Amino acid sequence: TQLLEQSPQFLSIQEGENLTVYCNSSSVFSSLQWYRQEPGEGPVLLVTVVTGGEVKKLKRLTFQFGDARKDSSLHITAAQTGDTGLYLCAGESSNYKLTFGKGTLLTVNP
Amino acid sequence: KAGVTQTPRYLIKTRGQQVTLSCSPISGHRSVSWYQQTPGQGLQFLFEYFSETQRNKGNFPGRFSGRQFSNSRSEMNVSTLELGDSALYLCASSPGHGGNQPQHFGDGTRLSIL
């Protein structure tokens, strides 16, 4: 069974601070997706990374896929209150199944 | 473009009953996946349907089943409900089956077992 460990589990910061959340596994994934979920809603896809070492930027969010395609990170610069939510990573295995981490619950305080 | 629609949004059942949840995918999407989300276990994959055929299955007991219709709409059924089945059940659609398919999630059905 492939497992994805996300850290930290909870993160509470002030508006304007930077933060990084991590997604780690001992398994290799063919791709990795990041989602954000807000209360009462389903997860929304932020980005997909496919190539080892790949870096993708989405405004203030920077996503990196590890060289060995076993881990990923999400860095947010100058966090805003609108960034509050549950951040989920999901790795795709060779049989196209998605395995989700348990998420990082981010709270950005004004 | 309408998103993924799940009905009902909330449901309360008692132990031993059965329940059917419905999911209408985004128009043109042919793959539907189901997930169970709980605070302790997070999001866990139940199964995926594509072209009315189950293509992938997670590690859930046989009480959990599903089907997909010719219009790509999908239903999930849980029989002999247990307290531990209380969860948010999420449906996600994608254009096809295979690698690198972005999942478009509905807002879920919150199932509570009394």
PDB file of N, CA, C and O in Angstrom, chain A residues 1-7 22-25 27 29 31-37 41-48 70 86-93 95-104, chain B residues 32-48 58-60 88-94 101-106:
ATOM      1  N   THR A   1       0.849  -1.198   0.000  1.00  0.00           N
ATOM      2  CA  THR A   1       0.000   0.000   0.000  1.00  0.00           C
ATOM      3  C   THR A   1       0.882   1.245   0.000  1.00  0.00           C
ATOM      4  O   THR A   1       1.785   1.374   0.811  1.00  0.00           O
ATOM      5  N   GLN A   2       0.624   2.151  -0.938  1.00  0.00           N
ATOM      6  CA  GLN A   2       1.408   3.373  -1.004  1.00  0.00           C
ATOM      7  C   GLN A   2       0.830   4.387  -0.018  1.00  0.00           C
ATOM      8  O   GLN A   2      -0.377   4.584   0.046  1.00  0.00           O
ATOM      9  N   LEU A   3       1.705   5.042   0.735  1.00  0.00           N
ATOM     10  CA  LEU A   3       1.279   6.031   1.713  1.00  0.00           C
ATOM     11  C   LEU A   3       1.930   7.364   1.403  1.00  0.00           C
ATOM     12  O   LEU A   3       3.079   7.432   0.958  1.00  0.00           O
ATOM     13  N   LEU A   4       1.161   8.438   1.646  1.00  0.00           N
ATOM     14  CA  LEU A   4       1.683   9.786   1.520  1.00  0.00           C
ATOM     15  C   LEU A   4       1.563  10.464   2.874  1.00  0.00           C
ATOM     16  O   LEU A   4       0.476  10.541   3.431  1.00  0.00           O
ATOM     17  N   GLU A   5       2.686  10.944   3.401  1.00  0.00           N
ATOM     18  CA  GLU A   5       2.695  11.624   4.687  1.00  0.00           C
ATOM     19  C   GLU A   5       2.798  13.118   4.436  1.00  0.00           C
ATOM     20  O   GLU A   5       3.710  13.578   3.740  1.00  0.00           O
ATOM     21  N   GLN A   6       1.857  13.873   5.006  1.00  0.00           N
ATOM     22  CA  GLN A   6       1.903  15.324   4.854  1.00  0.00           C
ATOM     23  C   GLN A   6       2.278  15.956   6.191  1.00  0.00           C
ATOM     24  O   GLN A   6       1.827  15.525   7.249  1.00  0.00           O
ATOM     25  N   SER A   7       3.104  16.997   6.106  1.00  0.00           N
ATOM     26  CA  SER A   7       3.498  17.705   7.318  1.00  0.00           C
ATOM     27  C   SER A   7       3.645  19.190   7.010  1.00  0.00           C
ATOM     28  O   SER A   7       3.989  19.572   5.884  1.00  0.00           O
ATOM     29  N   TYR A  22       4.819  19.895   3.270  1.00  0.00           N
ATOM     30  CA  TYR A  22       5.551  18.802   2.652  1.00  0.00           C
ATOM     31  C   TYR A  22       4.660  17.574   2.453  1.00  0.00           C
ATOM     32  O   TYR A  22       3.723  17.327   3.210  1.00  0.00           O
ATOM     33  N   CYS A  23       5.027  16.809   1.450  1.00  0.00           N
ATOM     34  CA  CYS A  23       4.304  15.595   1.097  1.00  0.00           C
ATOM     35  C   CYS A  23       5.363  14.549   0.773  1.00  0.00           C
ATOM     36  O   CYS A  23       6.125  14.726  -0.184  1.00  0.00           O
ATOM     37  N   ASN A  24       5.459  13.503   1.595  1.00  0.00           N
ATOM     38  CA  ASN A  24       6.546  12.534   1.453  1.00  0.00           C
ATOM     39  C   ASN A  24       6.047  11.105   1.371  1.00  0.00           C
ATOM     40  O   ASN A  24       5.048  10.742   2.001  1.00  0.00           O
ATOM     41  N   SER A  25       6.775  10.299   0.613  1.00  0.00           N
ATOM     42  CA  SER A  25       6.418   8.895   0.477  1.00  0.00           C
ATOM     43  C   SER A  25       7.672   8.077   0.234  1.00  0.00           C
ATOM     44  O   SER A  25       8.691   8.591  -0.217  1.00  0.00           O
ATOM     45  N   SER A  27       7.319   5.615  -1.824  1.00  0.00           N
ATOM     46  CA  SER A  27       6.959   5.076  -3.141  1.00  0.00           C
ATOM     47  C   SER A  27       7.159   6.114  -4.228  1.00  0.00           C
ATOM     48  O   SER A  27       7.074   7.317  -3.980  1.00  0.00           O
ATOM     49  N   PHE A  29       5.818   7.910  -7.571  1.00  0.00           N
ATOM     50  CA  PHE A  29       4.545   8.205  -8.216  1.00  0.00           C
ATOM     51  C   PHE A  29       4.784   8.702  -9.636  1.00  0.00           C
ATOM     52  O   PHE A  29       5.767   9.376  -9.920  1.00  0.00           O
ATOM     53  N   SER A  31       2.831  10.817 -11.137  1.00  0.00           N
ATOM     54  CA  SER A  31       2.543  12.252 -11.060  1.00  0.00           C
ATOM     55  C   SER A  31       2.018  12.563  -9.671  1.00  0.00           C
ATOM     56  O   SER A  31       1.657  11.645  -8.911  1.00  0.00           O
ATOM     57  N   LEU A  32       1.987  13.839  -9.350  1.00  0.00           N
ATOM     58  CA  LEU A  32       1.494  14.239  -8.042  1.00  0.00           C
ATOM     59  C   LEU A  32       0.624  15.473  -8.215  1.00  0.00           C
ATOM     60  O   LEU A  32       0.990  16.395  -8.958  1.00  0.00           O
ATOM     61  N   GLN A  33      -0.505  15.460  -7.560  1.00  0.00           N
ATOM     62  CA  GLN A  33      -1.454  16.568  -7.650  1.00  0.00           C
ATOM     63  C   GLN A  33      -1.600  17.226  -6.280  1.00  0.00           C
ATOM     64  O   GLN A  33      -1.531  16.555  -5.257  1.00  0.00           O
ATOM     65  N   TRP A  34      -1.806  18.541  -6.296  1.00  0.00           N
ATOM     66  CA  TRP A  34      -2.102  19.288  -5.072  1.00  0.00           C
ATOM     67  C   TRP A  34      -3.506  19.871  -5.188  1.00  0.00           C
ATOM     68  O   TRP A  34      -3.876  20.426  -6.229  1.00  0.00           O
ATOM     69  N   TYR A  35      -4.255  19.745  -4.094  1.00  0.00           N
ATOM     70  CA  TYR A  35      -5.620  20.261  -4.026  1.00  0.00           C
ATOM     71  C   TYR A  35      -5.757  21.152  -2.794  1.00  0.00           C
ATOM     72  O   TYR A  35      -5.042  20.997  -1.809  1.00  0.00           O
ATOM     73  N   ARG A  36      -6.736  22.070  -2.863  1.00  0.00           N
ATOM     74  CA  ARG A  36      -7.132  22.820  -1.676  1.00  0.00           C
ATOM     75  C   ARG A  36      -8.621  22.594  -1.450  1.00  0.00           C
ATOM     76  O   ARG A  36      -9.416  22.659  -2.402  1.00  0.00           O
ATOM     77  N   GLN A  37      -8.962  22.342  -0.197  1.00  0.00           N
ATOM     78  CA  GLN A  37     -10.349  22.091   0.153  1.00  0.00           C
ATOM     79  C   GLN A  37     -10.786  23.083   1.222  1.00  0.00           C
ATOM     80  O   GLN A  37     -10.116  23.256   2.238  1.00  0.00           O
ATOM     81  N   GLU A  41     -16.959  22.123   1.080  1.00  0.00           N
ATOM     82  CA  GLU A  41     -16.764  21.988  -0.361  1.00  0.00           C
ATOM     83  C   GLU A  41     -15.834  20.823  -0.672  1.00  0.00           C
ATOM     84  O   GLU A  41     -15.126  20.316   0.195  1.00  0.00           O
ATOM     85  N   GLY A  42     -15.847  20.418  -1.941  1.00  0.00           N
ATOM     86  CA  GLY A  42     -14.921  19.388  -2.360  1.00  0.00           C
ATOM     87  C   GLY A  42     -13.551  19.981  -2.677  1.00  0.00           C
ATOM     88  O   GLY A  42     -13.418  21.198  -2.854  1.00  0.00           O
ATOM     89  N   PRO A  43     -12.527  19.137  -2.743  1.00  0.00           N
ATOM     90  CA  PRO A  43     -11.183  19.633  -3.089  1.00  0.00           C
ATOM     91  C   PRO A  43     -11.160  20.220  -4.492  1.00  0.00           C
ATOM     92  O   PRO A  43     -11.873  19.753  -5.387  1.00  0.00           O
ATOM     93  N   VAL A  44     -10.316  21.228  -4.669  1.00  0.00           N
ATOM     94  CA  VAL A  44     -10.140  21.865  -5.973  1.00  0.00           C
ATOM     95  C   VAL A  44      -8.684  21.702  -6.383  1.00  0.00           C
ATOM     96  O   VAL A  44      -7.775  22.018  -5.612  1.00  0.00           O
ATOM     97  N   LEU A  45      -8.468  21.221  -7.595  1.00  0.00           N
ATOM     98  CA  LEU A  45      -7.117  20.989  -8.083  1.00  0.00           C
ATOM     99  C   LEU A  45      -6.361  22.312  -8.242  1.00  0.00           C
ATOM    100  O   LEU A  45      -6.857  23.260  -8.853  1.00  0.00           O
ATOM    101  N   LEU A  46      -5.130  22.338  -7.684  1.00  0.00           N
ATOM    102  CA  LEU A  46      -4.264  23.507  -7.843  1.00  0.00           C
ATOM    103  C   LEU A  46      -3.248  23.283  -8.963  1.00  0.00           C
ATOM    104  O   LEU A  46      -3.059  24.144  -9.818  1.00  0.00           O
ATOM    105  N   VAL A  47      -2.598  22.106  -8.935  1.00  0.00           N
ATOM    106  CA  VAL A  47      -1.530  21.862  -9.903  1.00  0.00           C
ATOM    107  C   VAL A  47      -1.250  20.368  -9.990  1.00  0.00           C
ATOM    108  O   VAL A  47      -1.552  19.607  -9.065  1.00  0.00           O
ATOM    109  N   THR A  48      -0.698  19.955 -11.118  1.00  0.00           N
ATOM    110  CA  THR A  48      -0.184  18.597 -11.295  1.00  0.00           C
ATOM    111  C   THR A  48       1.288  18.702 -11.692  1.00  0.00           C
ATOM    112  O   THR A  48       1.627  19.476 -12.598  1.00  0.00           O
ATOM    113  N   LYS A  70       9.241  10.971  -5.324  1.00  0.00           N
ATOM    114  CA  LYS A  70       8.660  10.389  -4.111  1.00  0.00           C
ATOM    115  C   LYS A  70       8.131  11.459  -3.160  1.00  0.00           C
ATOM    116  O   LYS A  70       7.437  11.142  -2.204  1.00  0.00           O
ATOM    117  N   LEU A  86      -7.630  23.372   3.667  1.00  0.00           N
ATOM    118  CA  LEU A  86      -6.956  22.085   3.818  1.00  0.00           C
ATOM    119  C   LEU A  86      -6.219  21.784   2.518  1.00  0.00           C
ATOM    120  O   LEU A  86      -6.840  21.716   1.454  1.00  0.00           O
ATOM    121  N   TYR A  87      -4.913  21.652   2.594  1.00  0.00           N
ATOM    122  CA  TYR A  87      -4.093  21.371   1.413  1.00  0.00           C
ATOM    123  C   TYR A  87      -3.799  19.872   1.357  1.00  0.00           C
ATOM    124  O   TYR A  87      -3.240  19.309   2.293  1.00  0.00           O
ATOM    125  N   LEU A  88      -4.168  19.275   0.256  1.00  0.00           N
ATOM    126  CA  LEU A  88      -4.032  17.831   0.072  1.00  0.00           C
ATOM    127  C   LEU A  88      -3.104  17.532  -1.091  1.00  0.00           C
ATOM    128  O   LEU A  88      -3.220  18.145  -2.149  1.00  0.00           O
ATOM    129  N   CYS A  89      -2.203  16.572  -0.889  1.00  0.00           N
ATOM    130  CA  CYS A  89      -1.429  16.080  -2.025  1.00  0.00           C
ATOM    131  C   CYS A  89      -1.953  14.689  -2.375  1.00  0.00           C
ATOM    132  O   CYS A  89      -2.483  13.976  -1.519  1.00  0.00           O
ATOM    133  N   ALA A  90      -1.827  14.328  -3.629  1.00  0.00           N
ATOM    134  CA  ALA A  90      -2.317  13.031  -4.100  1.00  0.00           C
ATOM    135  C   ALA A  90      -1.347  12.496  -5.132  1.00  0.00           C
ATOM    136  O   ALA A  90      -1.057  13.174  -6.130  1.00  0.00           O
ATOM    137  N   GLY A  91      -0.859  11.292  -4.905  1.00  0.00           N
ATOM    138  CA  GLY A  91       0.075  10.676  -5.836  1.00  0.00           C
ATOM    139  C   GLY A  91      -0.630   9.656  -6.708  1.00  0.00           C
ATOM    140  O   GLY A  91      -1.488   8.908  -6.241  1.00  0.00           O
ATOM    141  N   GLU A  92      -0.277   9.668  -7.979  1.00  0.00           N
ATOM    142  CA  GLU A  92      -0.862   8.718  -8.916  1.00  0.00           C
ATOM    143  C   GLU A  92       0.099   7.560  -9.130  1.00  0.00           C
ATOM    144  O   GLU A  92       1.264   7.757  -9.477  1.00  0.00           O
ATOM    145  N   SER A  93      -0.400   6.351  -8.927  1.00  0.00           N
ATOM    146  CA  SER A  93       0.439   5.177  -9.108  1.00  0.00           C
ATOM    147  C   SER A  93       0.317   4.659 -10.537  1.00  0.00           C
ATOM    148  O   SER A  93      -0.447   5.186 -11.341  1.00  0.00           O
ATOM    149  N   ASN A  95      -1.112   2.174 -11.780  1.00  0.00           N
ATOM    150  CA  ASN A  95      -2.436   1.700 -12.199  1.00  0.00           C
ATOM    151  C   ASN A  95      -3.478   2.819 -12.153  1.00  0.00           C
ATOM    152  O   ASN A  95      -4.673   2.544 -12.157  1.00  0.00           O
ATOM    153  N   TYR A  96      -3.005   4.063 -12.131  1.00  0.00           N
ATOM    154  CA  TYR A  96      -3.839   5.268 -12.220  1.00  0.00           C
ATOM    155  C   TYR A  96      -4.656   5.549 -10.971  1.00  0.00           C
ATOM    156  O   TYR A  96      -5.512   6.417 -10.981  1.00  0.00           O
ATOM    157  N   LYS A  97      -4.397   4.811  -9.879  1.00  0.00           N
ATOM    158  CA  LYS A  97      -5.098   5.108  -8.625  1.00  0.00           C
ATOM    159  C   LYS A  97      -4.457   6.324  -7.978  1.00  0.00           C
ATOM    160  O   LYS A  97      -3.238   6.500  -8.002  1.00  0.00           O
ATOM    161  N   LEU A  98      -5.309   7.170  -7.367  1.00  0.00           N
ATOM    162  CA  LEU A  98      -4.809   8.315  -6.607  1.00  0.00           C
ATOM    163  C   LEU A  98      -4.805   7.985  -5.128  1.00  0.00           C
ATOM    164  O   LEU A  98      -5.819   7.546  -4.583  1.00  0.00           O
ATOM    165  N   THR A  99      -3.653   8.193  -4.495  1.00  0.00           N
ATOM    166  CA  THR A  99      -3.533   8.048  -3.045  1.00  0.00           C
ATOM    167  C   THR A  99      -3.355   9.434  -2.456  1.00  0.00           C
ATOM    168  O   THR A  99      -2.437  10.157  -2.842  1.00  0.00           O
ATOM    169  N   PHE A 100      -4.244   9.774  -1.520  1.00  0.00           N
ATOM    170  CA  PHE A 100      -4.202  11.097  -0.915  1.00  0.00           C
ATOM    171  C   PHE A 100      -3.480  11.056   0.433  1.00  0.00           C
ATOM    172  O   PHE A 100      -3.590  10.079   1.193  1.00  0.00           O
ATOM    173  N   GLY A 101      -2.775  12.146   0.737  1.00  0.00           N
ATOM    174  CA  GLY A 101      -2.294  12.364   2.082  1.00  0.00           C
ATOM    175  C   GLY A 101      -3.452  12.853   2.937  1.00  0.00           C
ATOM    176  O   GLY A 101      -4.528  13.161   2.423  1.00  0.00           O
ATOM    177  N   LYS A 102      -3.225  12.937   4.263  1.00  0.00           N
ATOM    178  CA  LYS A 102      -4.299  13.371   5.157  1.00  0.00           C
ATOM    179  C   LYS A 102      -4.455  14.890   5.202  1.00  0.00           C
ATOM    180  O   LYS A 102      -5.426  15.398   5.753  1.00  0.00           O
ATOM    181  N   GLY A 103      -3.493  15.589   4.615  1.00  0.00           N
ATOM    182  CA  GLY A 103      -3.663  17.020   4.478  1.00  0.00           C
ATOM    183  C   GLY A 103      -2.965  17.863   5.522  1.00  0.00           C
ATOM    184  O   GLY A 103      -2.618  17.392   6.605  1.00  0.00           O
ATOM    185  N   THR A 104      -2.758  19.120   5.161  1.00  0.00           N
ATOM    186  CA  THR A 104      -2.269  20.147   6.078  1.00  0.00           C
ATOM    187  C   THR A 104      -3.358  21.196   6.195  1.00  0.00           C
ATOM    188  O   THR A 104      -3.756  21.786   5.179  1.00  0.00           O
TER     189      THR A 104
ATOM    190  N   VAL B  32     -15.816   8.487 -13.396  1.00  0.00           N
ATOM    191  CA  VAL B  32     -16.307   8.927 -12.084  1.00  0.00           C
ATOM    192  C   VAL B  32     -15.619   8.098 -11.012  1.00  0.00           C
ATOM    193  O   VAL B  32     -15.597   6.864 -11.087  1.00  0.00           O
ATOM    194  N   SER B  33     -15.046   8.791 -10.032  1.00  0.00           N
ATOM    195  CA  SER B  33     -14.406   8.118  -8.895  1.00  0.00           C
ATOM    196  C   SER B  33     -15.108   8.511  -7.617  1.00  0.00           C
ATOM    197  O   SER B  33     -15.628   9.628  -7.501  1.00  0.00           O
ATOM    198  N   TRP B  34     -15.105   7.618  -6.663  1.00  0.00           N
ATOM    199  CA  TRP B  34     -15.718   7.869  -5.355  1.00  0.00           C
ATOM    200  C   TRP B  34     -14.659   7.775  -4.269  1.00  0.00           C
ATOM    201  O   TRP B  34     -13.775   6.907  -4.312  1.00  0.00           O
ATOM    202  N   TYR B  35     -14.789   8.669  -3.282  1.00  0.00           N
ATOM    203  CA  TYR B  35     -13.863   8.706  -2.162  1.00  0.00           C
ATOM    204  C   TYR B  35     -14.664   8.855  -0.867  1.00  0.00           C
ATOM    205  O   TYR B  35     -15.725   9.478  -0.838  1.00  0.00           O
ATOM    206  N   GLN B  36     -14.089   8.313   0.204  1.00  0.00           N
ATOM    207  CA  GLN B  36     -14.626   8.517   1.549  1.00  0.00           C
ATOM    208  C   GLN B  36     -13.651   9.415   2.300  1.00  0.00           C
ATOM    209  O   GLN B  36     -12.439   9.167   2.278  1.00  0.00           O
ATOM    210  N   GLN B  37     -14.161  10.469   2.939  1.00  0.00           N
ATOM    211  CA  GLN B  37     -13.298  11.362   3.703  1.00  0.00           C
ATOM    212  C   GLN B  37     -13.729  11.382   5.159  1.00  0.00           C
ATOM    213  O   GLN B  37     -14.878  11.713   5.467  1.00  0.00           O
ATOM    214  N   THR B  38     -12.805  11.041   6.045  1.00  0.00           N
ATOM    215  CA  THR B  38     -13.040  11.106   7.492  1.00  0.00           C
ATOM    216  C   THR B  38     -11.881  11.842   8.138  1.00  0.00           C
ATOM    217  O   THR B  38     -10.763  11.869   7.578  1.00  0.00           O
ATOM    218  N   PRO B  39     -12.095  12.431   9.317  1.00  0.00           N
ATOM    219  CA  PRO B  39     -11.001  13.152   9.983  1.00  0.00           C
ATOM    220  C   PRO B  39      -9.810  12.250  10.292  1.00  0.00           C
ATOM    221  O   PRO B  39      -8.663  12.681  10.186  1.00  0.00           O
ATOM    222  N   GLY B  40     -10.067  10.995  10.619  1.00  0.00           N
ATOM    223  CA  GLY B  40      -8.975  10.118  11.022  1.00  0.00           C
ATOM    224  C   GLY B  40      -8.191   9.518   9.864  1.00  0.00           C
ATOM    225  O   GLY B  40      -6.971   9.383   9.927  1.00  0.00           O
ATOM    226  N   GLN B  41      -8.888   9.173   8.803  1.00  0.00           N
ATOM    227  CA  GLN B  41      -8.245   8.484   7.676  1.00  0.00           C
ATOM    228  C   GLN B  41      -8.026   9.366   6.457  1.00  0.00           C
ATOM    229  O   GLN B  41      -7.353   8.964   5.516  1.00  0.00           O
ATOM    230  N   GLY B  42      -8.586  10.548   6.458  1.00  0.00           N
ATOM    231  CA  GLY B  42      -8.438  11.415   5.296  1.00  0.00           C
ATOM    232  C   GLY B  42      -9.282  10.925   4.131  1.00  0.00           C
ATOM    233  O   GLY B  42     -10.305  10.272   4.310  1.00  0.00           O
ATOM    234  N   LEU B  43      -8.820  11.226   2.930  1.00  0.00           N
ATOM    235  CA  LEU B  43      -9.527  10.843   1.706  1.00  0.00           C
ATOM    236  C   LEU B  43      -9.078   9.458   1.276  1.00  0.00           C
ATOM    237  O   LEU B  43      -7.894   9.240   0.999  1.00  0.00           O
ATOM    238  N   GLN B  44     -10.013   8.523   1.177  1.00  0.00           N
ATOM    239  CA  GLN B  44      -9.664   7.178   0.757  1.00  0.00           C
ATOM    240  C   GLN B  44     -10.456   6.804  -0.486  1.00  0.00           C
ATOM    241  O   GLN B  44     -11.667   7.016  -0.541  1.00  0.00           O
ATOM    242  N   PHE B  45      -9.766   6.231  -1.436  1.00  0.00           N
ATOM    243  CA  PHE B  45     -10.355   5.855  -2.719  1.00  0.00           C
ATOM    244  C   PHE B  45     -11.262   4.641  -2.562  1.00  0.00           C
ATOM    245  O   PHE B  45     -10.878   3.628  -1.974  1.00  0.00           O
ATOM    246  N   LEU B  46     -12.460   4.764  -3.102  1.00  0.00           N
ATOM    247  CA  LEU B  46     -13.414   3.645  -3.065  1.00  0.00           C
ATOM    248  C   LEU B  46     -13.375   2.869  -4.379  1.00  0.00           C
ATOM    249  O   LEU B  46     -13.099   1.682  -4.402  1.00  0.00           O
ATOM    250  N   PHE B  47     -13.731   3.515  -5.464  1.00  0.00           N
ATOM    251  CA  PHE B  47     -13.690   2.891  -6.795  1.00  0.00           C
ATOM    252  C   PHE B  47     -13.815   3.941  -7.895  1.00  0.00           C
ATOM    253  O   PHE B  47     -14.187   5.078  -7.643  1.00  0.00           O
ATOM    254  N   GLU B  48     -13.465   3.486  -9.105  1.00  0.00           N
ATOM    255  CA  GLU B  48     -13.576   4.330 -10.298  1.00  0.00           C
ATOM    256  C   GLU B  48     -14.369   3.592 -11.365  1.00  0.00           C
ATOM    257  O   GLU B  48     -14.175   2.380 -11.572  1.00  0.00           O
ATOM    258  N   GLY B  58     -10.701   0.349  -4.395  1.00  0.00           N
ATOM    259  CA  GLY B  58      -9.918   0.532  -3.177  1.00  0.00           C
ATOM    260  C   GLY B  58     -10.130  -0.626  -2.222  1.00  0.00           C
ATOM    261  O   GLY B  58     -10.728  -1.649  -2.566  1.00  0.00           O
ATOM    262  N   ASN B  59      -9.645  -0.447  -1.001  1.00  0.00           N
ATOM    263  CA  ASN B  59      -9.704  -1.516  -0.007  1.00  0.00           C
ATOM    264  C   ASN B  59     -10.884  -1.365   0.947  1.00  0.00           C
ATOM    265  O   ASN B  59     -10.716  -1.173   2.143  1.00  0.00           O
ATOM    266  N   PHE B  60     -12.064  -1.437   0.407  1.00  0.00           N
ATOM    267  CA  PHE B  60     -13.283  -1.348   1.201  1.00  0.00           C
ATOM    268  C   PHE B  60     -14.050  -2.659   1.094  1.00  0.00           C
ATOM    269  O   PHE B  60     -13.943  -3.369   0.095  1.00  0.00           O
ATOM    270  N   LEU B  88     -17.855  11.977   4.921  1.00  0.00           N
ATOM    271  CA  LEU B  88     -18.191  12.768   3.738  1.00  0.00           C
ATOM    272  C   LEU B  88     -17.825  11.917   2.527  1.00  0.00           C
ATOM    273  O   LEU B  88     -16.679  11.477   2.401  1.00  0.00           O
ATOM    274  N   TYR B  89     -18.779  11.668   1.670  1.00  0.00           N
ATOM    275  CA  TYR B  89     -18.530  10.871   0.468  1.00  0.00           C
ATOM    276  C   TYR B  89     -18.428  11.821  -0.723  1.00  0.00           C
ATOM    277  O   TYR B  89     -19.372  12.545  -1.033  1.00  0.00           O
ATOM    278  N   LEU B  90     -17.273  11.780  -1.358  1.00  0.00           N
ATOM    279  CA  LEU B  90     -16.982  12.683  -2.457  1.00  0.00           C
ATOM    280  C   LEU B  90     -16.928  11.930  -3.773  1.00  0.00           C
ATOM    281  O   LEU B  90     -16.398  10.816  -3.847  1.00  0.00           O
ATOM    282  N   CYS B  91     -17.459  12.566  -4.767  1.00  0.00           N
ATOM    283  CA  CYS B  91     -17.415  12.030  -6.123  1.00  0.00           C
ATOM    284  C   CYS B  91     -16.555  12.979  -6.949  1.00  0.00           C
ATOM    285  O   CYS B  91     -16.595  14.203  -6.745  1.00  0.00           O
ATOM    286  N   ALA B  92     -15.778  12.425  -7.858  1.00  0.00           N
ATOM    287  CA  ALA B  92     -14.944  13.246  -8.731  1.00  0.00           C
ATOM    288  C   ALA B  92     -15.062  12.736 -10.156  1.00  0.00           C
ATOM    289  O   ALA B  92     -15.093  11.524 -10.393  1.00  0.00           O
ATOM    290  N   SER B  93     -15.129  13.643 -11.105  1.00  0.00           N
ATOM    291  CA  SER B  93     -15.171  13.211 -12.506  1.00  0.00           C
ATOM    292  C   SER B  93     -13.926  13.698 -13.229  1.00  0.00           C
ATOM    293  O   SER B  93     -13.278  14.676 -12.826  1.00  0.00           O
ATOM    294  N   SER B  94     -13.576  12.986 -14.276  1.00  0.00           N
ATOM    295  CA  SER B  94     -12.467  13.386 -15.138  1.00  0.00           C
ATOM    296  C   SER B  94     -12.825  12.989 -16.565  1.00  0.00           C
ATOM    297  O   SER B  94     -13.680  12.140 -16.781  1.00  0.00           O
ATOM    298  N   GLN B 101      -5.078  12.428 -15.051  1.00  0.00           N
ATOM    299  CA  GLN B 101      -6.420  12.963 -15.248  1.00  0.00           C
ATOM    300  C   GLN B 101      -6.773  13.837 -14.043  1.00  0.00           C
ATOM    301  O   GLN B 101      -6.877  13.340 -12.919  1.00  0.00           O
ATOM    302  N   PRO B 102      -6.991  15.127 -14.232  1.00  0.00           N
ATOM    303  CA  PRO B 102      -7.373  15.982 -13.102  1.00  0.00           C
ATOM    304  C   PRO B 102      -8.755  15.605 -12.595  1.00  0.00           C
ATOM    305  O   PRO B 102      -9.674  15.376 -13.383  1.00  0.00           O
ATOM    306  N   GLN B 103      -8.873  15.520 -11.293  1.00  0.00           N
ATOM    307  CA  GLN B 103     -10.140  15.150 -10.672  1.00  0.00           C
ATOM    308  C   GLN B 103     -10.939  16.415 -10.347  1.00  0.00           C
ATOM    309  O   GLN B 103     -10.440  17.325  -9.695  1.00  0.00           O
ATOM    310  N   HIS B 104     -12.178  16.454 -10.804  1.00  0.00           N
ATOM    311  CA  HIS B 104     -13.078  17.566 -10.490  1.00  0.00           C
ATOM    312  C   HIS B 104     -14.090  17.052  -9.475  1.00  0.00           C
ATOM    313  O   HIS B 104     -14.922  16.204  -9.810  1.00  0.00           O
ATOM    314  N   PHE B 105     -13.996  17.565  -8.265  1.00  0.00           N
ATOM    315  CA  PHE B 105     -14.811  17.056  -7.170  1.00  0.00           C
ATOM    316  C   PHE B 105     -16.137  17.795  -7.023  1.00  0.00           C
ATOM    317  O   PHE B 105     -16.229  19.004  -7.266  1.00  0.00           O
ATOM    318  N   GLY B 106     -17.144  17.023  -6.589  1.00  0.00           N
ATOM    319  CA  GLY B 106     -18.376  17.637  -6.111  1.00  0.00           C
ATOM    320  C   GLY B 106     -18.187  18.057  -4.670  1.00  0.00           C
ATOM    321  O   GLY B 106     -17.104  17.885  -4.092  1.00  0.00           O
TER     322      GLY B 106
END
